[in-house]
Amino acid sequence: MLKDGEKGVIRQRGTEEITYAIAPHLPCGVVKPKQLRKLADVAEKYKVAELKITSAARIAIIGISEEDVDGVWKDLDMDAGFATGLCVRSVKVCPGIQYCRLGQQDSLKMGMALDQIYHGMVLPSKMKMGVSGCKIQCAENCIKDISLYGTQKGWTLQIGGNGSARPRLADILVEDLSFDAALEMVGHVVDYYRENSKRERMGRMVDRLGLDTIKQALLG
């Protein structure tokens, strides 16, 4: 029996036969037609009945037998998404100014930059990130450990949200950041979290230390 995360699998519910799901990494939920065709072809080859678009904007292939896992990954020729473990999970991103008439900032550009730097980075606890191009926050910024949303003046950085069994809304850390300044500040927040977390989610660390303490340390 494979464990969650081993070979990129997530064990599925079942009583008669143990099956697994895999979720290839699709940065910021952007997928090309040829990738969709490959996903469909592989699912049909291995007689997988369904695929699931996940809450993290991945496409999961569900119901794979253990003996088929290696073959599925080989045929897909795609990287695994980090769906389990103490690391940065997927970066959820809205369409932003590239596709949405309401967008104020380029969320896809920012999201891709964050994904390249942080996806899979090992941390004291799991971390979820979100990027929205405007205040509507379609990437669910309010329940992300670290998130950015755009305004006409720049980027607003929020920390400490999560949608777990003990949900918590994110707090605004700093506003009106340029693209580069926002990326840099996210780096400072990740470093601070790594150094000060007691194997807790970002929001629990904020509750324990206090938002003002964290602002003083990061912003002076």
Short mmCIF file of C-alpha atoms in Angstrom, two decimals:
data_model
loop_
_atom_site.label_atom_id
_atom_site.label_comp_id
_atom_site.label_asym_id
_atom_site.label_seq_id
_atom_site.Cartn_x
_atom_site.Cartn_y
_atom_site.Cartn_z
CA MET A 1 0.00 0.00 0.00
CA LEU A 2 1.34 3.40 -0.97
CA LYS A 3 1.27 6.25 1.54
CA ASP A 4 -0.15 9.67 0.72
CA GLY A 5 2.50 11.58 -1.20
CA GLU A 6 4.49 8.49 -2.16
CA LYS A 7 4.88 8.50 -5.95
CA GLY A 8 2.61 11.55 -5.93
CA VAL A 9 -0.53 9.60 -4.95
CA ILE A 10 -3.46 10.29 -2.66
CA ARG A 11 -5.15 7.15 -1.33
CA GLN A 12 -8.86 6.99 -2.06
CA ARG A 13 -11.82 5.80 -0.04
CA GLY A 14 -12.75 2.18 -0.72
CA THR A 15 -13.58 -1.11 0.97
CA GLU A 16 -12.98 -3.74 -1.70
CA GLU A 17 -9.99 -2.39 -3.61
CA ILE A 18 -7.49 0.30 -2.63
CA THR A 19 -7.11 2.86 -5.41
CA TYR A 20 -5.25 6.12 -5.75
CA ALA A 21 -5.59 9.54 -7.30
CA ILE A 22 -2.80 11.61 -8.78
CA ALA A 23 -2.84 15.33 -9.49
CA PRO A 24 -0.20 16.57 -11.96
CA HIS A 25 1.16 20.04 -11.32
CA LEU A 26 -0.63 22.65 -13.41
CA PRO A 27 0.96 25.98 -12.38
CA CYS A 28 -1.78 28.45 -11.43
CA GLY A 29 -4.41 26.18 -12.98
CA VAL A 30 -3.33 27.06 -16.51
CA VAL A 31 -3.54 24.10 -18.87
CA LYS A 32 -2.95 23.79 -22.61
CA PRO A 33 -5.19 21.78 -24.98
CA LYS A 34 -2.49 19.16 -25.60
CA GLN A 35 -2.20 18.58 -21.85
CA LEU A 36 -5.95 18.02 -21.61
CA ARG A 37 -5.76 15.53 -24.47
CA LYS A 38 -2.93 13.68 -22.77
CA LEU A 39 -4.81 13.53 -19.47
CA ALA A 40 -7.86 12.13 -21.24
CA ASP A 41 -5.83 9.63 -23.28
CA VAL A 42 -4.00 8.33 -20.21
CA ALA A 43 -7.23 8.06 -18.22
CA GLU A 44 -8.82 6.01 -20.99
CA LYS A 45 -5.73 3.81 -21.41
CA TYR A 46 -5.81 2.83 -17.75
CA LYS A 47 -9.63 2.56 -17.67
CA VAL A 48 -10.09 5.44 -15.25
CA ALA A 49 -13.73 6.41 -15.16
CA GLU A 50 -13.47 10.01 -14.00
CA LEU A 51 -11.20 13.00 -13.55
CA LYS A 52 -11.80 15.65 -10.88
CA ILE A 53 -11.06 19.35 -11.04
CA THR A 54 -9.85 19.97 -7.50
CA SER A 55 -10.29 22.98 -5.24
CA ALA A 56 -6.61 23.73 -5.85
CA ALA A 57 -7.22 24.07 -9.62
CA ARG A 58 -5.59 20.77 -10.48
CA ILE A 59 -7.04 17.93 -12.57
CA ALA A 60 -6.90 14.71 -10.60
CA ILE A 61 -7.05 11.27 -12.20
CA ILE A 62 -9.08 9.17 -9.80
CA GLY A 63 -9.29 5.41 -9.25
CA ILE A 64 -5.82 4.23 -10.29
CA SER A 65 -4.65 0.83 -9.11
CA GLU A 66 -1.26 0.62 -7.41
CA GLU A 67 0.29 -1.41 -10.23
CA ASP A 68 -0.68 1.30 -12.74
CA VAL A 69 0.69 4.33 -10.86
CA ASP A 70 4.17 4.23 -12.41
CA GLY A 71 2.78 3.72 -15.89
CA VAL A 72 0.34 6.61 -15.56
CA TRP A 73 3.11 9.00 -14.54
CA LYS A 74 5.39 7.79 -17.33
CA ASP A 75 2.71 8.26 -19.97
CA LEU A 76 1.71 11.68 -18.65
CA ASP A 77 5.30 12.94 -18.53
CA MET A 78 4.16 15.64 -16.09
CA ASP A 79 5.41 16.70 -12.67
CA ALA A 80 3.42 15.78 -9.58
CA GLY A 81 1.60 18.51 -7.71
CA PHE A 82 2.41 18.79 -4.01
CA ALA A 83 -1.01 17.93 -2.58
CA THR A 84 0.19 16.50 0.74
CA GLY A 85 3.01 17.05 3.22
CA LEU A 86 4.50 19.98 5.12
CA CYS A 87 5.23 22.22 2.18
CA VAL A 88 3.84 24.94 -0.05
CA ARG A 89 0.89 23.48 -1.93
CA SER A 90 -0.51 24.88 -5.16
CA VAL A 91 -0.72 28.64 -5.72
CA LYS A 92 -4.37 29.45 -6.50
CA VAL A 93 -4.72 32.31 -8.97
CA CYS A 94 -7.57 34.17 -10.65
CA PRO A 95 -7.46 35.14 -14.38
CA GLY A 96 -6.29 38.70 -13.57
CA ILE A 97 -5.78 41.45 -16.11
CA GLN A 98 -4.84 38.97 -18.86
CA TYR A 99 -8.42 37.69 -19.07
CA CYS A 100 -10.72 39.46 -16.61
CA ARG A 101 -12.13 42.94 -17.22
CA LEU A 102 -12.19 43.59 -13.45
CA GLY A 103 -8.51 42.82 -12.86
CA GLN A 104 -6.29 45.58 -11.47
CA GLN A 105 -2.99 43.71 -11.43
CA ASP A 106 -1.44 40.79 -13.34
CA SER A 107 -2.27 37.92 -11.02
CA LEU A 108 -1.11 35.21 -13.43
CA LYS A 109 2.33 36.77 -13.76
CA MET A 110 2.61 37.08 -9.99
CA GLY A 111 1.21 33.60 -9.39
CA MET A 112 3.62 31.99 -11.84
CA ALA A 113 6.53 33.75 -10.14
CA LEU A 114 5.41 32.51 -6.71
CA ASP A 115 4.80 29.01 -8.04
CA GLN A 116 8.29 28.81 -9.51
CA ILE A 117 9.88 29.90 -6.23
CA TYR A 118 7.74 28.20 -3.60
CA HIS A 119 5.76 25.24 -4.94
CA GLY A 120 6.86 22.21 -2.92
CA MET A 121 9.13 24.17 -0.57
CA VAL A 122 9.36 22.31 2.74
CA LEU A 123 8.18 24.37 5.74
CA PRO A 124 7.19 23.76 9.39
CA SER A 125 3.58 23.12 8.30
CA LYS A 126 1.59 23.12 5.10
CA MET A 127 1.12 26.45 3.37
CA LYS A 128 -1.35 27.64 0.77
CA MET A 129 -0.96 30.76 -1.34
CA GLY A 130 -3.40 32.77 -3.42
CA VAL A 131 -3.21 35.66 -5.86
CA SER A 132 -6.16 37.76 -7.04
CA GLY A 133 -6.10 40.61 -9.50
CA CYS A 134 -8.60 42.72 -7.57
CA LYS A 135 -10.39 43.12 -4.23
CA ILE A 136 -13.05 40.58 -5.16
CA GLN A 137 -10.40 37.95 -4.36
CA CYS A 138 -11.60 35.06 -6.51
CA ALA A 139 -8.50 33.10 -5.42
CA GLU A 140 -10.00 32.95 -1.91
CA ASN A 141 -7.25 35.08 -0.41
CA CYS A 142 -9.06 35.31 2.91
CA ILE A 143 -8.36 31.63 3.68
CA LYS A 144 -4.78 31.42 2.38
CA ASP A 145 -1.66 31.43 4.58
CA ILE A 146 -0.10 34.05 2.30
CA SER A 147 -1.96 35.93 -0.40
CA LEU A 148 -1.81 38.97 -2.63
CA TYR A 149 -4.60 40.96 -4.26
CA GLY A 150 -4.29 43.83 -6.70
CA THR A 151 -5.56 47.38 -6.57
CA GLN A 152 -4.86 50.38 -8.80
CA LYS A 153 -2.09 51.33 -6.37
CA GLY A 154 -0.36 47.94 -6.34
CA TRP A 155 -0.46 44.76 -4.30
CA THR A 156 -1.95 44.12 -0.86
CA LEU A 157 -0.30 41.31 1.12
CA GLN A 158 -2.37 39.26 3.56
CA ILE A 159 -1.24 36.54 5.96
CA GLY A 160 -2.75 33.99 8.30
CA GLY A 161 -5.86 32.76 6.55
CA ASN A 162 -6.93 29.12 6.45
CA GLY A 163 -10.06 27.15 5.78
CA SER A 164 -9.32 24.22 8.08
CA ALA A 165 -11.47 22.71 10.83
CA ARG A 166 -10.56 25.87 12.75
CA PRO A 167 -11.02 28.49 10.01
CA ARG A 168 -9.36 31.88 10.23
CA LEU A 169 -9.61 34.97 8.03
CA ALA A 170 -6.37 36.52 6.81
CA ASP A 171 -4.99 39.81 8.14
CA ILE A 172 -3.63 42.62 5.97
CA LEU A 173 0.09 42.97 6.51
CA VAL A 174 1.00 45.73 4.05
CA GLU A 175 -0.58 47.53 1.08
CA ASP A 176 0.37 49.34 -2.16
CA LEU A 177 3.40 47.21 -3.04
CA SER A 178 4.98 47.13 -6.47
CA PHE A 179 5.38 43.76 -8.21
CA ASP A 180 9.00 43.36 -7.14
CA ALA A 181 8.36 44.67 -3.63
CA ALA A 182 5.47 42.23 -3.21
CA LEU A 183 7.64 39.28 -4.26
CA GLU A 184 10.37 40.41 -1.88
CA MET A 185 7.96 40.83 1.02
CA VAL A 186 6.49 37.35 0.46
CA GLY A 187 10.04 36.05 0.79
CA HIS A 188 10.48 37.88 4.09
CA VAL A 189 7.20 36.46 5.39
CA VAL A 190 8.18 32.90 4.42
CA ASP A 191 11.58 33.31 6.12
CA TYR A 192 9.96 34.74 9.26
CA TYR A 193 7.46 31.90 9.33
CA ARG A 194 10.20 29.30 8.93
CA GLU A 195 12.16 30.81 11.83
CA ASN A 196 9.25 31.44 14.22
CA SER A 197 6.60 28.81 13.60
CA LYS A 198 6.21 25.96 16.06
CA ARG A 199 5.02 23.52 13.41
CA GLU A 200 1.76 25.47 13.19
CA ARG A 201 -0.08 27.09 10.30
CA MET A 202 0.63 30.73 9.61
CA GLY A 203 -2.61 31.90 11.24
CA ARG A 204 -1.85 30.12 14.51
CA MET A 205 1.57 31.77 14.57
CA VAL A 206 -0.06 35.17 14.02
CA ASP A 207 -2.48 34.50 16.89
CA ARG A 208 0.34 33.40 19.17
CA LEU A 209 2.80 36.21 18.40
CA GLY A 210 0.37 38.98 17.52
CA LEU A 211 0.00 40.79 14.19
CA ASP A 212 1.64 43.95 15.54
CA THR A 213 4.74 41.97 16.58
CA ILE A 214 5.05 40.50 13.10
CA LYS A 215 4.50 43.90 11.44
CA GLN A 216 7.23 45.41 13.61
CA ALA A 217 9.66 42.63 12.71
CA LEU A 218 8.95 42.76 8.97
CA LEU A 219 8.12 46.39 8.37
CA GLY A 220 9.96 48.20 11.18
#
